[in-house]
Amino acid sequence: MIIFFSGTGNSEYAAKKIEKEINDSVLDLFEKIRNSDHSAVASEKPWILVVPTYAWRIPHIVHDWLMKTELSGNRSIYFVMTCGGSIGNAGSYLKKLCRAKGLNYMGCAAITMPENYIALFTTPGKEEALKIIEQADNKISDVIRYINKNTSIPDAGITFKDKISSGPVNNIFYPLFVHSKKFYSTDACISCGKCERVCPLNNIRLQNEKPVWGKNCTHCMACISRCPKEAIEYGSHSKGMPRYTCSKVL
């Protein structure tokens, strides 16, 4: 079974591409996480988890869901992480997760996709995004070959910087940066409520026909990226920047 979580579509794109080639079932974690649904999931085939990279590791909300949910059936699991540049030393933490869950770690692949973290980095225009996705397709095909052969994805070389990024930096990054304090809506807001619907943590509600953010934010960027009127900003950093979603590009 292919399990994925996706805020702006990159990981969904990779998951659906893998699905098409290996003809396996797909589970979108959005509703599971949104509803705190930890009911057991079963798969006869190896598990394939496709997720974005948050501060050089898998998202905390996905890690928490995995730890609380029984995965029955096949005990092997592949990890596919979409990223803007690097996944750091994520594999080391995924191995620990597998040991805790009694799963057989089959490797982790980094798939470079268009940057979507508009809160901190620069998002690409359409042409640039399409070029990055075209290059990513080759890497996804490599991953599919490992899965079809039932062989492990080789470990990539890990640098000291990778260890620091996935370790101390990740630990500091979440409490310092992962919050919703800088999100706000502009006068372009039409009160459609899409931001409320696409939030995986039920962290947004409409108040006086305008979105209000709570404290339970994971920085998936779904609200700001999927707003049909580009009426959501993140401080001053996002002003004038393209809103990227994979579905919009394709």
mmCIF file of C-alpha atoms in Angstrom:
data_model
loop_
_atom_site.group_PDB
_atom_site.id
_atom_site.type_symbol
_atom_site.label_atom_id
_atom_site.label_comp_id
_atom_site.label_asym_id
_atom_site.label_seq_id
_atom_site.Cartn_x
_atom_site.Cartn_y
_atom_site.Cartn_z
ATOM 1 C CA MET A 1 0.000 0.000 0.000
ATOM 2 C CA ILE A 2 1.133 3.508 -0.850
ATOM 3 C CA ILE A 3 0.483 5.997 1.951
ATOM 4 C CA PHE A 4 0.995 9.693 1.321
ATOM 5 C CA PHE A 5 0.612 13.072 2.935
ATOM 6 C CA SER A 6 0.769 16.206 0.800
ATOM 7 C CA GLY A 7 0.164 19.889 1.440
ATOM 8 C CA THR A 8 0.766 21.368 -2.013
ATOM 9 C CA GLY A 9 0.739 18.283 -4.236
ATOM 10 C CA ASN A 10 4.394 17.269 -4.626
ATOM 11 C CA SER A 11 4.145 14.087 -2.570
ATOM 12 C CA GLU A 12 0.728 13.292 -4.016
ATOM 13 C CA TYR A 13 2.235 13.537 -7.507
ATOM 14 C CA ALA A 14 5.027 11.105 -6.607
ATOM 15 C CA ALA A 15 2.606 8.720 -4.885
ATOM 16 C CA LYS A 16 0.209 8.650 -7.840
ATOM 17 C CA LYS A 17 3.083 8.072 -10.260
ATOM 18 C CA ILE A 18 4.250 5.098 -8.198
ATOM 19 C CA GLU A 19 0.667 3.826 -7.974
ATOM 20 C CA LYS A 20 0.309 3.875 -11.746
ATOM 21 C CA GLU A 21 3.446 1.803 -12.266
ATOM 22 C CA ILE A 22 3.099 -0.812 -9.523
ATOM 23 C CA ASN A 23 -0.710 -1.052 -9.472
ATOM 24 C CA ASP A 24 -1.088 -0.849 -5.709
ATOM 25 C CA SER A 25 -3.707 0.802 -3.501
ATOM 26 C CA VAL A 26 -3.248 4.365 -2.221
ATOM 27 C CA LEU A 27 -4.171 5.938 1.107
ATOM 28 C CA ASP A 28 -4.268 9.726 1.484
ATOM 29 C CA LEU A 29 -3.494 10.560 5.110
ATOM 30 C CA PHE A 30 -5.303 13.908 5.040
ATOM 31 C CA GLU A 31 -8.597 12.742 6.549
ATOM 32 C CA LYS A 32 -6.852 10.252 8.837
ATOM 33 C CA ILE A 33 -4.747 12.990 10.411
ATOM 34 C CA ARG A 34 -7.522 15.594 10.363
ATOM 35 C CA ASN A 35 -9.881 13.237 12.208
ATOM 36 C CA SER A 36 -7.220 11.709 14.499
ATOM 37 C CA ASP A 37 -8.121 8.347 12.974
ATOM 38 C CA HIS A 38 -5.629 5.707 14.127
ATOM 39 C CA SER A 39 -7.606 2.627 13.128
ATOM 40 C CA ALA A 40 -5.448 -0.250 11.897
ATOM 41 C CA VAL A 41 -4.404 -0.402 8.232
ATOM 42 C CA ALA A 42 -3.446 -3.599 6.407
ATOM 43 C CA SER A 43 -1.388 -4.342 3.310
ATOM 44 C CA GLU A 44 -0.219 -7.594 1.744
ATOM 45 C CA LYS A 45 2.395 -5.756 -0.325
ATOM 46 C CA PRO A 46 5.302 -3.701 1.070
ATOM 47 C CA TRP A 47 4.358 -0.329 2.499
ATOM 48 C CA ILE A 48 5.449 2.785 0.622
ATOM 49 C CA LEU A 49 5.292 6.059 2.531
ATOM 50 C CA VAL A 50 5.492 9.209 0.405
ATOM 51 C CA VAL A 51 5.785 12.477 2.337
ATOM 52 C CA PRO A 52 7.302 15.951 2.129
ATOM 53 C CA THR A 53 10.473 16.862 3.997
ATOM 54 C CA TYR A 54 9.975 19.181 6.948
ATOM 55 C CA ALA A 55 13.283 20.443 8.360
ATOM 56 C CA TRP A 56 15.191 17.421 6.997
ATOM 57 C CA ARG A 57 12.883 14.760 8.447
ATOM 58 C CA ILE A 58 9.372 13.459 7.821
ATOM 59 C CA PRO A 59 6.613 15.736 9.166
ATOM 60 C CA HIS A 60 6.022 15.339 12.906
ATOM 61 C CA ILE A 61 2.299 14.837 12.294
ATOM 62 C CA VAL A 62 3.037 11.859 10.007
ATOM 63 C CA HIS A 63 5.536 10.394 12.461
ATOM 64 C CA ASP A 64 2.954 10.676 15.247
ATOM 65 C CA TRP A 65 0.267 9.038 13.098
ATOM 66 C CA LEU A 66 2.582 6.133 12.261
ATOM 67 C CA MET A 67 3.530 5.574 15.892
ATOM 68 C CA LYS A 68 -0.132 5.449 16.960
ATOM 69 C CA THR A 69 -1.434 3.328 14.055
ATOM 70 C CA GLU A 70 -1.096 -0.407 13.595
ATOM 71 C CA LEU A 71 0.276 -1.407 10.185
ATOM 72 C CA SER A 72 -0.595 -5.069 9.744
ATOM 73 C CA GLY A 73 0.356 -7.552 7.066
ATOM 74 C CA ASN A 74 3.598 -6.978 5.183
ATOM 75 C CA ARG A 75 6.478 -5.869 7.418
ATOM 76 C CA SER A 76 8.646 -4.127 4.782
ATOM 77 C CA ILE A 77 8.440 -0.384 4.194
ATOM 78 C CA TYR A 78 9.942 2.016 1.654
ATOM 79 C CA PHE A 79 10.182 5.758 2.289
ATOM 80 C CA VAL A 80 9.988 8.407 -0.433
ATOM 81 C CA MET A 81 10.566 11.999 0.640
ATOM 82 C CA THR A 82 9.943 14.942 -1.660
ATOM 83 C CA CYS A 83 12.153 17.920 -0.912
ATOM 84 C CA GLY A 84 13.376 21.260 -2.177
ATOM 85 C CA GLY A 85 17.004 20.234 -1.880
ATOM 86 C CA SER A 86 17.968 17.685 0.765
ATOM 87 C CA ILE A 87 16.507 15.244 3.286
ATOM 88 C CA GLY A 88 19.596 15.419 5.483
ATOM 89 C CA ASN A 89 19.953 12.443 7.796
ATOM 90 C CA ALA A 90 16.248 11.550 7.732
ATOM 91 C CA GLY A 91 17.020 7.887 7.076
ATOM 92 C CA SER A 92 18.605 7.459 10.488
ATOM 93 C CA TYR A 93 15.403 8.580 12.222
ATOM 94 C CA LEU A 94 13.269 6.433 9.934
ATOM 95 C CA LYS A 95 15.323 3.391 10.906
ATOM 96 C CA LYS A 96 14.562 4.129 14.562
ATOM 97 C CA LEU A 97 10.864 4.427 13.703
ATOM 98 C CA CYS A 98 10.983 1.064 11.930
ATOM 99 C CA ARG A 99 12.651 -0.612 14.895
ATOM 100 C CA ALA A 100 9.947 0.778 17.176
ATOM 101 C CA LYS A 101 7.202 -0.475 14.844
ATOM 102 C CA GLY A 102 8.774 -3.839 14.007
ATOM 103 C CA LEU A 103 9.092 -2.906 10.339
ATOM 104 C CA ASN A 104 11.790 -3.858 7.860
ATOM 105 C CA TYR A 105 13.415 -0.635 6.605
ATOM 106 C CA MET A 106 13.821 -0.813 2.803
ATOM 107 C CA GLY A 107 15.519 2.547 2.338
ATOM 108 C CA CYS A 108 14.612 6.151 1.752
ATOM 109 C CA ALA A 109 14.697 8.044 -1.545
ATOM 110 C CA ALA A 110 14.950 11.814 -1.851
ATOM 111 C CA ILE A 111 12.924 13.261 -4.733
ATOM 112 C CA THR A 112 13.716 16.894 -5.509
ATOM 113 C CA MET A 113 10.508 18.703 -6.412
ATOM 114 C CA PRO A 114 9.665 22.413 -6.819
ATOM 115 C CA GLU A 115 10.134 24.416 -3.629
ATOM 116 C CA ASN A 116 6.822 24.988 -1.843
ATOM 117 C CA TYR A 117 7.903 26.403 1.515
ATOM 118 C CA ILE A 118 6.827 29.942 0.769
ATOM 119 C CA ALA A 119 7.184 30.911 4.435
ATOM 120 C CA LEU A 120 10.966 30.798 4.168
ATOM 121 C CA PHE A 121 12.163 30.099 0.620
ATOM 122 C CA THR A 122 11.433 31.249 -2.933
ATOM 123 C CA THR A 123 8.795 29.372 -4.908
ATOM 124 C CA PRO A 124 9.344 28.780 -8.649
ATOM 125 C CA GLY A 125 7.407 30.008 -11.637
ATOM 126 C CA LYS A 126 5.575 27.511 -13.847
ATOM 127 C CA GLU A 127 8.343 26.885 -16.399
ATOM 128 C CA GLU A 128 10.990 26.330 -13.744
ATOM 129 C CA ALA A 129 8.654 24.055 -11.793
ATOM 130 C CA LEU A 130 7.936 21.900 -14.839
ATOM 131 C CA LYS A 131 11.662 21.403 -15.462
ATOM 132 C CA ILE A 132 12.211 20.281 -11.880
ATOM 133 C CA ILE A 133 9.290 17.856 -12.074
ATOM 134 C CA GLU A 134 10.632 16.411 -15.336
ATOM 135 C CA GLN A 135 13.943 15.676 -13.621
ATOM 136 C CA ALA A 136 12.102 14.213 -10.632
ATOM 137 C CA ASP A 137 10.287 11.743 -12.883
ATOM 138 C CA ASN A 138 13.583 9.961 -13.583
ATOM 139 C CA LYS A 139 14.308 9.602 -9.867
ATOM 140 C CA ILE A 140 10.793 8.330 -9.188
ATOM 141 C CA SER A 141 11.304 5.720 -11.936
ATOM 142 C CA ASP A 142 14.484 4.574 -10.178
ATOM 143 C CA VAL A 143 12.535 4.125 -6.942
ATOM 144 C CA ILE A 144 9.861 2.128 -8.754
ATOM 145 C CA ARG A 145 12.532 -0.259 -10.076
ATOM 146 C CA TYR A 146 13.747 -0.976 -6.527
ATOM 147 C CA ILE A 147 10.180 -1.596 -5.380
ATOM 148 C CA ASN A 148 9.391 -3.912 -8.285
ATOM 149 C CA LYS A 149 12.550 -5.911 -7.575
ATOM 150 C CA ASN A 150 11.777 -5.964 -3.849
ATOM 151 C CA THR A 151 15.283 -4.671 -3.134
ATOM 152 C CA SER A 152 16.366 -1.942 -0.739
ATOM 153 C CA ILE A 153 17.028 1.609 -1.863
ATOM 154 C CA PRO A 154 20.769 2.227 -1.287
ATOM 155 C CA ASP A 155 21.680 4.603 1.524
ATOM 156 C CA ALA A 156 23.062 7.960 0.405
ATOM 157 C CA GLY A 157 26.251 9.348 1.887
ATOM 158 C CA ILE A 158 25.588 11.341 5.057
ATOM 159 C CA THR A 159 27.617 14.429 5.907
ATOM 160 C CA PHE A 160 28.139 16.153 9.243
ATOM 161 C CA LYS A 161 25.844 18.931 7.982
ATOM 162 C CA ASP A 162 23.119 16.346 7.294
ATOM 163 C CA LYS A 163 23.369 15.064 10.862
ATOM 164 C CA ILE A 164 23.127 18.577 12.287
ATOM 165 C CA SER A 165 20.197 19.487 9.998
ATOM 166 C CA SER A 166 18.062 16.471 10.884
ATOM 167 C CA GLY A 167 19.093 16.544 14.549
ATOM 168 C CA PRO A 168 19.615 19.808 16.474
ATOM 169 C CA VAL A 169 18.285 22.052 13.690
ATOM 170 C CA ASN A 170 15.046 20.059 13.387
ATOM 171 C CA ASN A 171 14.608 20.141 17.158
ATOM 172 C CA ILE A 172 15.038 23.931 17.210
ATOM 173 C CA PHE A 173 13.175 24.640 13.977
ATOM 174 C CA TYR A 174 9.753 23.396 15.068
ATOM 175 C CA PRO A 175 9.305 25.473 18.245
ATOM 176 C CA LEU A 176 10.890 28.576 16.702
ATOM 177 C CA PHE A 177 9.390 28.632 13.210
ATOM 178 C CA VAL A 178 6.459 26.223 12.894
ATOM 179 C CA HIS A 179 3.581 28.412 14.003
ATOM 180 C CA SER A 180 0.739 30.335 12.371
ATOM 181 C CA LYS A 181 1.423 33.774 13.859
ATOM 182 C CA LYS A 182 2.439 35.331 10.537
ATOM 183 C CA PHE A 183 -0.486 34.090 8.437
ATOM 184 C CA TYR A 184 -3.138 36.654 7.574
ATOM 185 C CA SER A 185 -5.728 37.287 4.870
ATOM 186 C CA THR A 186 -5.899 40.374 2.669
ATOM 187 C CA ASP A 187 -8.856 42.277 1.256
ATOM 188 C CA ALA A 188 -8.780 39.902 -1.715
ATOM 189 C CA CYS A 189 -10.336 37.189 0.493
ATOM 190 C CA ILE A 190 -13.784 36.109 -0.750
ATOM 191 C CA SER A 191 -14.668 34.017 2.325
ATOM 192 C CA CYS A 192 -14.816 30.808 0.288
ATOM 193 C CA GLY A 193 -13.524 28.723 3.205
ATOM 194 C CA LYS A 194 -11.082 26.682 1.137
ATOM 195 C CA CYS A 195 -8.233 27.409 3.548
ATOM 196 C CA GLU A 196 -10.370 25.953 6.338
ATOM 197 C CA ARG A 197 -11.104 22.813 4.316
ATOM 198 C CA VAL A 198 -7.525 22.095 3.216
ATOM 199 C CA CYS A 199 -5.973 22.397 6.684
ATOM 200 C CA PRO A 200 -5.037 18.888 7.904
ATOM 201 C CA LEU A 201 -5.142 19.952 11.551
ATOM 202 C CA ASN A 202 -8.466 21.829 11.646
ATOM 203 C CA ASN A 203 -6.423 24.875 12.579
ATOM 204 C CA ILE A 204 -8.342 27.452 10.518
ATOM 205 C CA ARG A 205 -11.860 28.759 11.018
ATOM 206 C CA LEU A 206 -13.798 31.600 9.460
ATOM 207 C CA GLN A 207 -14.604 34.417 11.842
ATOM 208 C CA ASN A 208 -16.568 37.353 10.502
ATOM 209 C CA GLU A 209 -16.067 35.755 7.073
ATOM 210 C CA LYS A 210 -12.254 35.903 7.378
ATOM 211 C CA PRO A 211 -9.841 33.059 8.220
ATOM 212 C CA VAL A 212 -8.406 32.916 11.715
ATOM 213 C CA TRP A 213 -5.486 30.606 12.494
ATOM 214 C CA GLY A 214 -5.156 28.647 15.729
ATOM 215 C CA LYS A 215 -1.997 27.388 17.395
ATOM 216 C CA ASN A 216 -1.957 23.870 15.899
ATOM 217 C CA CYS A 217 -0.050 24.493 12.646
ATOM 218 C CA THR A 218 2.342 22.161 10.823
ATOM 219 C CA HIS A 219 3.450 24.597 8.067
ATOM 220 C CA CYS A 220 2.206 22.398 5.227
ATOM 221 C CA MET A 221 1.498 25.611 3.271
ATOM 222 C CA ALA A 222 -1.808 24.225 1.952
ATOM 223 C CA CYS A 223 -3.808 27.288 2.994
ATOM 224 C CA ILE A 224 -1.564 29.928 1.439
ATOM 225 C CA SER A 225 -0.772 27.883 -1.675
ATOM 226 C CA ARG A 226 -4.301 26.703 -2.459
ATOM 227 C CA CYS A 227 -6.163 29.970 -1.873
ATOM 228 C CA PRO A 228 -7.946 30.669 -5.210
ATOM 229 C CA LYS A 229 -7.469 34.433 -4.853
ATOM 230 C CA GLU A 230 -3.927 34.390 -3.401
ATOM 231 C CA ALA A 231 -5.459 36.290 -0.503
ATOM 232 C CA ILE A 232 -3.262 34.761 2.207
ATOM 233 C CA GLU A 233 0.174 36.082 3.091
ATOM 234 C CA TYR A 234 2.897 34.930 5.464
ATOM 235 C CA GLY A 235 4.351 38.097 6.935
ATOM 236 C CA SER A 236 6.068 40.125 4.229
ATOM 237 C CA HIS A 237 8.061 37.231 2.804
ATOM 238 C CA SER A 238 5.317 35.801 0.569
ATOM 239 C CA LYS A 239 4.289 39.105 -1.011
ATOM 240 C CA GLY A 240 4.586 39.007 -4.802
ATOM 241 C CA MET A 241 5.775 35.410 -4.781
ATOM 242 C CA PRO A 242 4.175 32.720 -7.003
ATOM 243 C CA ARG A 243 1.807 30.359 -5.210
ATOM 244 C CA TYR A 244 2.981 26.892 -6.103
ATOM 245 C CA THR A 245 0.908 23.731 -6.126
ATOM 246 C CA CYS A 246 1.796 20.715 -8.225
ATOM 247 C CA SER A 247 -1.802 20.435 -9.446
ATOM 248 C CA LYS A 248 -1.698 24.045 -10.632
ATOM 249 C CA VAL A 249 1.500 23.443 -12.602
ATOM 250 C CA LEU A 250 0.235 20.268 -14.211
#
